[in-house]
XYZ file of C-alpha atoms in Angstrom:
776
model
C 110.004 100.350 55.588
C 111.845 98.515 58.361
C 111.688 94.746 58.171
C 112.192 92.097 60.864
C 115.062 89.667 60.662
C 114.569 86.606 58.512
C 114.755 84.412 61.607
C 111.853 86.153 63.270
C 109.834 85.992 60.066
C 110.486 82.285 59.539
C 110.726 80.812 62.977
C 109.386 82.897 65.842
C 105.787 82.254 64.882
C 106.439 78.600 65.474
C 108.153 79.200 68.782
C 105.463 81.381 70.212
C 102.674 79.187 69.054
C 104.055 76.302 71.125
C 105.023 76.554 73.715
C 94.463 65.996 93.279
C 96.550 68.950 91.827
C 100.291 69.462 92.361
C 101.047 71.707 95.321
C 103.924 74.141 95.340
C 105.637 72.303 98.184
C 105.833 69.158 96.029
C 106.691 70.925 92.789
C 109.762 69.574 91.046
C 111.567 72.725 89.974
C 113.592 70.804 87.415
C 110.508 69.488 85.611
C 107.760 72.082 85.765
C 109.384 75.473 85.426
C 106.290 76.939 83.800
C 105.645 80.701 83.880
C 102.874 81.709 84.302
C 101.949 78.755 86.465
C 98.901 76.727 85.318
C 95.601 76.597 87.169
C 95.949 72.863 87.761
C 99.022 70.667 87.338
C 99.204 66.989 88.252
C 102.602 65.283 87.795
C 102.633 61.836 86.240
C 105.382 59.234 86.050
C 107.729 59.011 83.117
C 108.289 61.289 80.140
C 107.585 61.556 76.426
C 110.616 61.240 74.153
C 110.629 62.750 70.668
C 112.302 60.681 67.950
C 112.271 60.139 64.198
C 109.046 58.143 64.427
C 107.075 60.851 66.259
C 104.064 62.197 64.333
C 101.799 65.226 64.840
C 98.065 64.768 64.273
C 95.688 67.688 63.995
C 92.355 68.531 62.355
C 93.050 69.645 58.797
C 89.647 71.347 58.694
C 90.887 73.866 61.291
C 93.393 76.021 59.334
C 94.656 78.004 62.325
C 95.310 74.844 64.316
C 96.974 73.187 61.339
C 99.244 76.206 60.952
C 100.249 75.959 64.608
C 101.092 72.290 64.238
C 103.156 72.918 61.136
C 105.090 75.724 62.745
C 105.855 73.546 65.759
C 107.132 70.839 63.435
C 109.329 73.328 61.565
C 110.869 74.810 64.699
C 111.385 71.422 66.313
C 113.245 70.165 63.272
C 115.418 73.294 63.214
C 116.702 72.857 66.773
C 116.648 69.057 67.107
C 117.226 67.760 63.604
C 114.168 65.516 64.059
C 111.536 65.829 61.339
C 108.015 65.387 62.686
C 105.382 65.007 59.962
C 101.927 66.579 60.381
C 98.964 64.391 59.492
C 95.200 64.624 59.666
C 93.751 63.629 63.037
C 91.416 61.145 61.337
C 94.437 58.861 60.999
C 95.808 59.414 64.524
C 97.943 56.695 66.064
C 97.947 55.886 69.760
C 101.675 55.928 70.381
C 104.562 58.320 69.816
C 102.326 61.175 68.721
C 101.422 64.764 69.466
C 97.663 65.122 69.048
C 95.731 68.365 68.677
C 92.119 67.686 69.581
C 89.249 70.181 69.458
C 87.309 70.261 72.732
C 83.573 70.794 72.973
C 83.620 71.344 76.732
C 86.164 74.159 77.227
C 84.086 77.349 77.143
C 86.992 79.793 77.441
C 88.676 80.297 74.065
C 92.044 80.760 75.839
C 91.726 77.591 77.935
C 93.574 74.380 77.158
C 94.391 70.949 78.501
C 97.856 69.456 78.072
C 98.319 65.768 78.841
C 101.757 64.199 78.492
C 102.475 60.512 79.019
C 105.287 58.258 77.859
C 103.155 57.388 74.812
C 101.371 60.583 73.767
C 101.174 64.330 74.051
C 97.616 65.571 73.843
C 96.547 69.221 73.538
C 92.861 70.048 73.794
C 91.241 73.431 73.258
C 88.053 74.855 71.849
C 89.757 77.582 69.799
C 93.113 78.383 68.239
C 93.915 80.681 71.190
C 93.810 77.733 73.548
C 96.031 75.579 71.343
C 98.450 78.489 71.136
C 98.757 78.728 74.927
C 98.938 74.967 75.322
C 101.914 74.971 72.970
C 103.555 77.762 74.960
C 103.410 75.511 78.004
C 104.743 72.540 76.049
C 107.675 74.649 74.932
C 108.532 75.448 78.544
C 108.606 71.745 79.369
C 111.247 71.138 76.703
C 114.933 72.153 76.868
C 115.459 75.906 76.527
C 117.211 75.275 73.220
C 113.754 74.803 71.687
C 113.737 78.611 71.401
C 117.033 78.621 69.530
C 118.055 79.514 65.992
C 120.328 76.553 65.257
C 120.490 72.834 65.895
C 121.349 71.986 69.495
C 123.752 69.146 70.209
C 123.723 66.607 73.025
C 120.133 67.356 74.049
C 117.511 64.845 75.060
C 114.231 65.970 73.529
C 111.771 64.812 76.113
C 108.919 66.332 78.100
C 107.948 65.206 81.624
C 104.645 63.395 82.010
C 101.992 65.668 83.420
C 98.308 66.579 83.270
C 97.583 70.302 83.005
C 94.256 72.087 82.911
C 94.684 75.800 82.424
C 92.923 79.069 81.659
C 93.726 82.716 82.401
C 92.375 84.525 85.440
C 91.971 87.799 83.497
C 90.903 88.444 79.915
C 93.109 91.541 79.508
C 96.817 90.897 79.986
C 98.731 93.832 78.628
C 102.147 95.312 77.978
C 102.693 98.926 76.927
C 105.534 100.582 75.055
C 106.175 104.301 74.650
C 107.817 104.782 71.247
C 107.592 108.587 71.383
C 110.246 109.607 73.896
C 112.463 107.095 72.130
C 111.687 105.320 68.882
C 112.138 101.613 68.175
C 112.163 99.867 64.788
C 109.528 97.443 63.550
C 111.931 94.509 63.958
C 112.120 95.214 67.682
C 108.361 95.739 68.013
C 107.943 92.246 66.596
C 110.507 90.826 69.000
C 108.638 92.572 71.837
C 105.403 90.931 70.686
C 107.157 87.557 70.471
C 108.236 87.906 74.085
C 104.691 88.834 75.093
C 103.456 85.626 73.498
C 105.829 83.486 75.549
C 104.362 85.044 78.686
C 100.761 84.459 77.518
C 99.977 88.174 77.281
C 97.313 89.173 74.776
C 97.301 92.988 74.453
C 99.995 95.330 73.160
C 99.336 98.968 74.100
C 101.256 101.047 71.535
C 101.820 104.625 72.757
C 102.190 106.477 69.456
C 101.861 110.227 70.099
C 103.507 112.546 72.599
C 105.014 115.983 73.141
C 108.395 114.595 72.077
C 107.293 112.898 68.876
C 104.373 111.830 66.660
C 105.154 108.303 65.475
C 102.350 107.175 63.130
C 101.727 108.267 59.539
C 98.447 110.116 58.954
C 97.949 110.599 55.228
C 95.581 113.578 55.502
C 98.038 115.413 57.766
C 101.548 114.676 56.460
C 103.212 117.339 58.606
C 102.551 115.190 61.668
C 105.423 112.975 60.557
C 107.377 115.470 58.471
C 107.621 117.883 61.425
C 106.085 116.161 64.429
C 108.203 113.023 64.302
C 111.465 114.989 64.542
C 112.947 116.875 67.485
C 116.028 119.074 67.281
C 117.841 117.461 70.210
C 117.323 115.466 73.385
C 117.985 116.078 77.060
C 121.125 114.396 78.385
C 120.866 112.635 81.738
C 118.061 112.771 84.268
C 115.784 115.834 84.236
C 117.074 117.119 87.596
C 120.683 116.048 87.150
C 122.124 119.485 86.568
C 121.458 123.173 86.049
C 121.595 124.323 83.366
C 120.367 121.196 81.654
C 122.517 119.632 78.968
C 121.328 118.621 75.487
C 123.014 116.379 72.933
C 122.537 118.718 69.948
C 121.547 115.771 67.717
C 118.311 115.675 65.689
C 116.184 112.678 66.663
C 113.176 111.133 64.980
C 111.361 108.252 63.388
C 107.848 107.084 62.597
C 105.899 104.093 61.358
C 104.210 104.118 57.988
C 100.643 102.894 57.914
C 101.822 99.795 56.093
C 104.361 99.081 58.805
C 101.706 99.509 61.483
C 99.367 97.135 59.630
C 102.264 94.694 59.360
C 102.695 94.816 63.160
C 98.954 94.328 63.703
C 98.954 91.274 61.446
C 102.094 89.907 63.090
C 100.558 90.279 66.541
C 97.326 88.641 65.417
C 99.153 85.421 64.567
C 100.289 85.385 68.188
C 96.750 86.130 69.438
C 97.767 89.594 70.584
C 95.567 92.630 70.002
C 97.314 95.932 69.291
C 95.640 98.948 70.903
C 96.909 102.313 69.638
C 97.078 105.347 71.894
C 96.507 108.812 70.439
C 96.994 111.271 73.306
C 94.446 114.042 73.888
C 93.795 116.734 74.928
C 97.225 116.946 76.567
C 100.645 115.645 75.487
C 99.990 117.294 72.126
C 103.012 119.543 71.545
C 104.352 117.514 68.607
C 100.983 117.769 66.856
C 100.742 121.506 67.590
C 104.272 122.048 66.303
C 103.088 120.445 63.068
C 99.750 122.295 62.842
C 99.710 125.419 65.026
C 95.958 125.952 64.470
C 95.424 123.155 67.006
C 96.629 125.448 69.815
C 94.629 128.121 71.580
C 97.432 130.530 70.637
C 98.554 129.657 67.108
C 102.292 130.194 67.221
C 104.653 128.862 64.585
C 107.564 129.069 67.034
C 106.307 126.061 69.008
C 108.650 123.101 68.470
C 108.542 119.415 69.236
C 109.595 119.018 72.883
C 113.238 118.144 73.494
C 112.972 117.418 77.206
C 110.626 115.453 79.447
C 107.696 116.474 81.587
C 104.195 117.883 81.149
C 103.737 120.851 78.806
C 101.157 123.635 78.615
C 100.639 123.173 74.876
C 97.385 121.191 74.630
C 94.676 120.894 72.004
C 92.272 123.827 71.902
C 88.665 122.569 72.153
C 87.373 124.227 69.011
C 85.586 122.665 66.035
C 88.659 122.677 63.803
C 90.501 120.646 66.441
C 87.694 118.109 66.715
C 87.599 117.811 62.917
C 91.353 117.176 62.904
C 91.123 114.538 65.627
C 88.161 112.796 64.046
C 90.026 112.544 60.749
C 93.151 111.298 62.495
C 91.181 108.720 64.472
C 89.382 107.572 61.329
C 92.719 106.672 59.758
C 93.857 105.084 63.026
C 90.746 102.893 63.142
C 91.393 101.826 59.548
C 94.846 100.611 60.606
C 93.936 99.075 63.964
C 90.860 96.804 64.095
C 90.969 96.628 67.907
C 87.795 96.918 69.928
C 89.441 99.681 71.948
C 91.137 102.930 71.000
C 93.191 104.539 73.775
C 92.743 108.319 73.900
C 95.095 109.178 76.763
C 93.268 111.856 78.725
C 95.967 112.298 81.369
C 98.091 115.222 82.525
C 96.324 118.070 80.719
C 97.410 121.472 82.069
C 94.741 124.155 81.800
C 97.107 127.135 81.585
C 96.316 128.040 77.981
C 92.613 127.348 78.397
C 92.454 129.745 81.349
C 94.099 132.479 79.282
C 91.997 131.836 76.174
C 88.913 134.075 75.647
C 87.647 131.385 73.279
C 87.812 128.697 75.957
C 86.280 130.913 78.596
C 83.392 131.730 76.245
C 82.919 128.017 75.584
C 82.803 127.250 79.318
C 80.092 129.870 79.708
C 78.153 128.775 76.620
C 78.150 125.101 77.629
C 77.340 125.978 81.252
C 80.460 124.202 82.481
C 81.846 124.728 85.951
C 85.466 125.325 84.980
C 88.368 124.131 82.818
C 88.080 120.619 84.285
C 84.551 120.577 82.949
C 85.901 121.646 79.573
C 88.276 118.690 79.564
C 85.359 116.398 80.364
C 83.433 117.910 77.447
C 86.474 117.345 75.184
C 86.772 113.677 76.171
C 83.012 113.136 75.740
C 83.128 114.575 72.219
C 85.868 112.161 71.203
C 84.189 109.286 73.002
C 80.947 109.864 71.106
C 82.787 109.869 67.811
C 84.621 106.608 68.564
C 81.409 105.013 69.834
C 79.712 105.974 66.559
C 82.318 103.897 64.719
C 81.528 100.807 66.783
C 84.622 101.094 68.956
C 85.173 101.899 72.628
C 87.608 104.206 74.368
C 90.186 103.483 77.012
C 91.607 106.422 78.910
C 93.907 107.041 81.836
C 92.006 107.542 85.077
C 91.805 111.335 84.655
C 88.901 110.722 82.261
C 86.812 109.991 85.356
C 86.680 113.712 86.073
C 83.270 115.002 85.024
C 81.654 111.594 84.637
C 81.903 108.770 82.104
C 79.861 107.071 79.459
C 79.125 103.443 80.472
C 81.094 102.241 77.420
C 84.343 103.885 78.541
C 87.097 101.777 80.100
C 89.389 103.320 82.701
C 93.094 102.545 82.932
C 93.927 103.172 86.588
C 97.534 104.374 86.925
C 97.567 106.855 89.833
C 97.174 104.057 92.349
C 94.022 101.961 92.525
C 91.441 104.584 93.453
C 90.557 105.410 89.846
C 89.840 101.763 89.199
C 87.802 101.451 92.379
C 85.693 104.489 91.476
C 85.145 103.292 87.924
C 84.219 99.727 88.921
C 81.724 100.998 91.485
C 80.199 103.180 88.769
C 79.815 100.171 86.470
C 82.686 100.964 84.090
C 85.247 98.399 83.004
C 88.732 98.814 84.439
C 92.306 97.890 83.570
C 94.537 98.123 86.618
C 98.044 99.507 86.110
C 99.024 101.326 89.324
C 102.451 102.901 89.063
C 103.754 101.374 92.278
C 103.481 97.859 90.792
C 103.263 98.251 87.026
C 105.647 101.013 85.866
C 108.727 99.251 84.556
C 110.684 102.479 84.040
C 111.556 102.412 87.765
C 114.752 101.037 89.283
C 114.753 97.292 89.962
C 117.989 96.995 91.964
C 120.216 99.334 93.952
C 120.098 102.597 91.936
C 123.818 103.326 92.319
C 124.750 100.429 90.046
C 121.782 100.569 87.697
C 121.252 102.328 84.363
C 119.654 105.765 84.641
C 115.959 105.565 85.477
C 113.070 107.923 86.047
C 113.341 107.075 89.755
C 111.228 105.012 92.113
C 111.917 101.407 93.038
C 110.063 98.389 91.690
C 111.921 95.144 92.413
C 110.825 91.799 91.036
C 109.071 90.637 94.180
C 106.910 93.754 94.338
C 105.769 93.195 90.762
C 104.867 89.650 91.738
C 102.762 90.976 94.620
C 100.528 92.939 92.236
C 96.875 92.116 92.847
C 94.593 93.601 90.178
C 91.372 93.354 92.192
C 91.283 95.890 95.043
C 89.839 94.755 98.348
C 87.569 97.816 98.384
C 85.225 96.476 95.713
C 82.584 93.764 95.896
C 82.616 90.486 93.987
C 80.068 91.899 91.574
C 82.062 95.091 91.028
C 85.228 93.012 90.554
C 83.712 91.629 87.342
C 84.487 95.019 85.807
C 88.234 94.503 86.366
C 89.298 93.161 82.976
C 92.899 92.660 84.020
C 96.122 94.600 84.264
C 99.086 95.931 82.341
C 102.774 96.735 82.687
C 103.851 100.125 81.314
C 107.212 101.039 79.778
C 107.790 104.794 79.507
C 111.011 105.514 77.676
C 112.340 108.917 78.729
C 115.409 107.134 80.089
C 115.197 103.967 78.001
C 116.874 104.939 74.725
C 117.766 101.599 73.108
C 116.216 98.228 72.390
C 118.711 96.647 74.801
C 117.668 99.004 77.581
C 113.987 98.198 76.971
C 114.755 94.514 77.414
C 116.780 95.227 80.537
C 113.911 97.110 82.151
C 111.156 94.697 81.087
C 112.664 91.272 81.728
C 112.328 89.347 83.969
C 109.778 91.648 85.629
C 107.364 90.779 82.829
C 107.440 87.149 83.978
C 106.186 88.246 87.392
C 103.484 90.405 85.820
C 102.403 87.563 83.548
C 101.870 85.258 86.494
C 99.917 87.962 88.348
C 97.540 88.263 85.387
C 97.233 84.631 84.291
C 97.550 82.391 87.346
C 94.836 82.007 89.945
C 95.324 83.964 93.138
C 95.582 80.704 95.052
C 98.349 79.390 92.793
C 100.581 82.426 93.106
C 103.498 81.712 95.388
C 106.681 83.792 95.472
C 108.874 80.943 96.739
C 107.749 78.743 93.870
C 108.177 81.533 91.330
C 111.749 82.306 92.354
C 112.641 78.618 92.000
C 111.183 78.494 88.497
C 112.696 81.761 87.245
C 116.266 80.584 86.490
C 114.870 78.489 83.630
C 113.313 81.655 82.223
C 116.776 83.208 81.961
C 117.867 80.198 79.881
C 114.969 80.910 77.520
C 115.824 84.607 77.367
C 119.371 83.708 76.385
C 118.146 81.545 73.508
C 115.832 84.335 72.369
C 118.543 86.973 72.453
C 116.764 88.938 75.180
C 119.204 90.961 77.279
C 117.382 90.669 80.585
C 118.372 92.336 83.825
C 120.230 90.060 86.241
C 118.948 91.931 89.308
C 117.460 88.568 90.334
C 121.027 87.638 91.278
C 121.865 90.897 93.076
C 122.142 91.056 96.853
C 119.514 93.177 98.584
C 120.270 95.035 101.800
C 117.637 95.311 104.517
C 118.500 97.351 107.576
C 116.494 97.949 110.704
C 116.942 99.361 114.155
C 116.652 96.817 116.962
C 114.902 97.611 120.270
C 118.389 98.257 121.679
C 118.979 100.926 118.983
C 121.478 98.741 117.151
C 121.699 98.707 113.368
C 120.902 95.212 112.094
C 121.799 94.225 108.541
C 120.059 91.459 106.607
C 121.266 90.336 103.184
C 118.900 88.673 100.726
C 118.906 87.393 97.166
C 115.888 86.523 95.028
C 117.735 83.524 93.594
C 116.925 80.755 96.108
C 120.171 78.779 95.858
C 122.533 81.754 95.931
C 125.411 81.886 98.390
C 126.021 85.415 99.646
C 129.484 86.750 100.399
C 130.065 90.143 101.956
C 132.962 92.256 103.093
C 133.071 94.918 105.793
C 135.805 97.452 105.160
C 137.579 94.898 102.970
C 137.266 91.741 105.132
C 135.428 88.936 103.322
C 132.736 86.839 105.050
C 130.248 84.130 104.113
C 126.773 85.372 104.998
C 124.813 83.088 107.299
C 122.402 85.312 109.221
C 121.544 88.896 110.085
C 124.230 90.760 111.989
C 124.523 93.931 114.018
C 126.886 96.583 112.754
C 128.962 97.951 115.659
C 130.471 100.908 113.805
C 130.187 102.861 110.574
C 131.257 100.817 107.577
C 131.087 100.235 103.857
C 129.592 96.814 103.126
C 130.001 95.117 99.754
C 128.009 91.988 98.904
C 127.746 89.604 95.991
C 125.815 86.402 95.328
C 127.357 83.225 93.907
C 125.379 80.459 92.202
C 127.334 77.260 91.681
C 130.453 79.237 92.503
C 129.812 81.848 89.794
C 128.807 85.482 90.198
C 126.023 86.531 87.822
C 124.684 89.679 89.460
C 126.498 92.843 90.474
C 128.550 93.557 93.576
C 126.448 95.942 95.652
C 128.110 98.359 98.068
C 126.289 100.311 100.775
C 127.557 102.840 103.307
C 126.177 102.838 106.842
C 126.694 105.352 109.612
C 126.542 104.120 113.215
C 126.715 106.557 116.115
C 125.185 107.442 119.457
C 122.201 108.814 117.523
C 121.454 105.665 115.521
C 117.811 104.680 115.848
C 116.853 107.639 118.023
C 113.681 109.648 117.365
C 113.971 113.336 116.585
C 111.801 116.337 115.914
C 112.127 118.821 113.093
C 110.945 122.393 112.842
C 109.036 121.873 109.612
C 107.438 119.024 107.740
C 109.503 117.399 105.022
C 108.617 118.055 101.398
C 107.912 115.321 98.876
C 111.147 113.663 99.955
C 110.803 112.039 103.376
C 113.795 109.687 103.355
C 111.568 106.642 103.212
C 111.454 105.851 106.948
C 110.049 107.425 110.095
C 113.495 108.378 111.382
C 115.336 108.785 108.086
C 118.048 110.994 109.622
C 119.044 108.379 112.214
C 118.324 105.065 110.462
C 121.997 104.477 109.650
C 121.502 104.552 105.863
C 123.318 107.279 103.942
C 122.012 108.921 100.784
C 123.561 108.828 97.325
C 123.793 111.181 94.357
C 121.740 109.013 92.002
C 118.265 109.158 93.532
C 116.545 111.069 96.301
C 114.930 108.183 98.186
C 117.205 108.427 101.268
C 117.175 112.218 101.473
C 114.906 114.300 103.675
C 113.821 117.453 101.876
C 112.919 120.826 103.363
C 111.856 123.925 101.495
C 110.181 127.309 101.188
C 113.452 128.994 102.077
C 112.897 128.405 105.782
C 115.653 127.626 108.269
C 115.626 124.105 109.677
C 115.984 122.921 113.261
C 116.389 119.272 114.260
C 116.308 118.170 117.918
C 117.405 114.776 119.263
C 116.975 113.315 122.753
C 119.888 110.916 123.364
C 117.884 109.342 126.234
C 120.687 109.880 128.747
C 123.593 112.216 129.387
C 126.501 111.144 127.204
C 129.889 112.586 126.324
C 130.404 113.571 122.671
C 133.094 115.499 120.809
C 132.142 115.046 117.179
C 129.013 115.523 115.085
C 128.410 114.823 111.366
C 125.673 115.351 108.844
C 125.218 114.879 105.121
C 123.740 117.418 102.716
C 123.003 117.332 99.009
C 123.790 120.282 96.793
C 121.359 119.950 93.871
C 121.068 123.136 91.798
C 118.428 121.658 89.491
C 116.222 121.115 92.555
C 116.887 124.660 93.876
C 118.737 122.985 96.726
C 121.969 124.269 98.268
C 123.787 123.180 101.366
C 123.401 125.308 104.469
C 125.960 128.156 104.627
C 125.745 128.305 108.429
C 125.483 125.251 110.687
C 125.131 125.490 114.466
C 125.042 122.658 116.971
C 123.822 123.165 120.529
C 123.857 120.781 123.479
C 121.928 120.560 126.747
C 121.650 118.281 129.732
C 118.117 119.320 130.690
C 116.477 120.251 127.394
C 116.048 123.859 128.536
C 119.445 125.451 128.768
C 121.544 125.006 125.621
C 125.165 125.868 124.921
C 126.744 126.290 121.517
C 128.976 123.274 120.844
C 130.179 124.194 117.370
C 129.435 126.392 114.399
C 130.580 126.089 110.826
C 130.274 128.266 107.757
C 130.645 126.708 104.340
C 130.362 127.651 100.698
C 128.147 125.696 98.320
C 129.859 123.696 95.559
C 129.864 125.391 92.183
C 129.363 122.234 90.113
C 126.120 122.208 88.067
C 125.436 118.586 89.081
C 124.430 116.959 92.370
C 127.195 116.892 94.977
C 127.099 115.220 98.386
C 128.725 117.279 101.148
C 129.583 115.425 104.357
C 130.201 117.973 107.094
C 131.846 117.264 110.445
C 131.848 119.466 113.538
C 134.412 118.899 116.288
C 134.523 120.412 119.763
C 135.851 119.706 123.259
C 134.333 116.595 124.819
C 131.047 117.648 126.378
C 128.364 115.886 128.420
C 124.942 116.360 126.810
C 121.596 114.627 126.512
C 119.809 116.899 124.049
C 121.158 118.112 120.718
C 119.789 120.983 118.662
C 120.962 121.338 115.057
C 120.221 124.640 113.337
C 120.694 125.050 109.583
C 120.497 128.373 107.820
C 118.570 128.085 104.549
C 120.331 129.978 101.728
C 116.973 130.264 99.924
C 118.619 129.386 96.634
C 116.463 130.420 93.669
C 118.248 130.455 90.311
C 116.829 132.601 87.541
C 116.738 129.580 85.221
C 115.071 127.246 87.705
C 113.302 124.241 86.264
C 109.574 123.712 86.128
C 108.268 121.729 89.072
C 110.888 122.944 91.536
C 110.463 125.136 94.597
C 112.952 127.767 95.648
C 114.836 127.405 98.901
C 115.110 123.620 99.182
C 117.572 121.746 101.409
C 118.298 118.006 101.485
C 119.691 116.212 104.557
C 120.576 112.634 105.237
C 122.207 110.821 108.147
C 123.266 112.704 111.284
C 125.623 111.184 113.828
C 127.369 111.971 117.101
C 130.395 110.352 118.776
């Protein structure tokens, strides 16, 4: 059994159990760097100073509150050297004291009042939850060293005078962790829960079963961990990095015993966090089927635990033996996890095997179901009825909406907000977790300099903009929105350090979106308060991303078709320096780029660089900003802007966001009106050779020019051979020709219709990727 470090066992409980309204314009960033921001904060004059005469008073007849007070005293003594005795509130003094007082007026168990003056610190709450969150806020008003492991020197232990009245906006404030794609030890799970507590989150969604690994002991079915928790090897790199794919050849595995899981549940409970387990069904079941082949519609002992990522055809077969298995598994799960909710997954269930199965087809007919989607609905309803019979409720991803829902079911809306909207209108409870705002496995800074990610782009500010209540629902329907959740899928997050990098500080933004009132959320205030959060992370040993200190590039085309560059940094007091082709400049305002260039930028805070140096390549030509037409609609990849081929931004070989994709093996034609007759003698375009995406560069490129848009002459033609590397390769191609006066350009690209025999699932033969085109 894996144990947490002695420090976490002894001290983190104490840390995480402590921790005319002020407007944001008047907020003193040096005094009230509280995240999430309270509902009401009124600054007062002066401060409270802790010393050797300070005493804590609390009600001894409230054991949970007494425990909180004692843990605060223990932690405070550890970092300050000041011993603060804990005494019964019946003997409370009126000076130099921290007083825990039970409130009879605060109806919300998570609500609290924190009043700090030069004489006293008072914390009021109606339940232990409220005292817990009041202490979290108190911790944030003290030096960051309060979170430390050793005595801090030369620190003044004082808290600014203030009156705070606070309660959460939402009752469900969640964080998810996938431990199946990659496994993390109990010590880290506890550290993860500790960090949740600091951010006033109250629900840990533990994703325990997947195609790539079954991670929880089930005593009646020991093969689930003996076989299902182990995979033979793991994919190296991103899924579409190369063809053929590369594997590490190393066995990988791990699981939690039931005792370890109970230990985590108990640990979380002391931090007022509920642990909700997820047992995936009917899809994402390959690890279970590898362990017990009778669970498949085609019992086959050759099925192995998945070694790569994606969605697999091996799903549970909806027969009675499968339901018996799942009911027995869920019975053990409910014995471990006392949570009100059990998450049953319900997402991404291919019907391939069901369509081929005579047994499934007979069941569809017998139950008078419409099709395989109806069979999935029947499957979910069977499990839902069983869980309901045990006094619990299900949560499922929004696919469980298909076929109708029991009123007790709660929907976790991940494919945007529509699932949540539909469920709320139907009277079902909802947890909002749309991927665009809540999936922390996406890039958070420029992908070229970031660790490998699943793709996408979710910077800190976008997380902060997350609004759990959609505008499409009424005030009454909005009562069904319980809250929201951040999700951490770990295909490309293999270590505890990489989890921390992807989660923090984005979790701070999510916490404020779920706790603070809508009116109190203010990005400018948040970015001023966040640097203090990094000080806390450092004390806690959390290796957070420093993307907050990275420079962000914004480019746009002006009405004069000039490329304008704006440089930004989330850190409000950062000084930005940039260089164009090696010449250093201090950034003051947006500037127009007169010619193609590489721009490097870095941000300095107090003369020190904390973030990365970000470099971007821009292409400026006579075509920059011009509209164009193309012979076929782009595929999934559109380049991100309306005129992605002429927006001046070049693509990279890390992600596909700047590339325009074409497919189906069809030739491509792009036409540009240069608005007037102009003389050109050179043309360039970029292409991406990506074998894993069935994409090759064009073997035959032709460029035509015209002055009237009717009669075209061939300006240049070029044949080229595709790179042979198995990985993605950018090919920049240039065509030269005698100077010619033209207004209209026609680019024709022959599609090689590349279709490898070992093509990957989810790809389409005959793809081509283009980025910036230019003419001079």
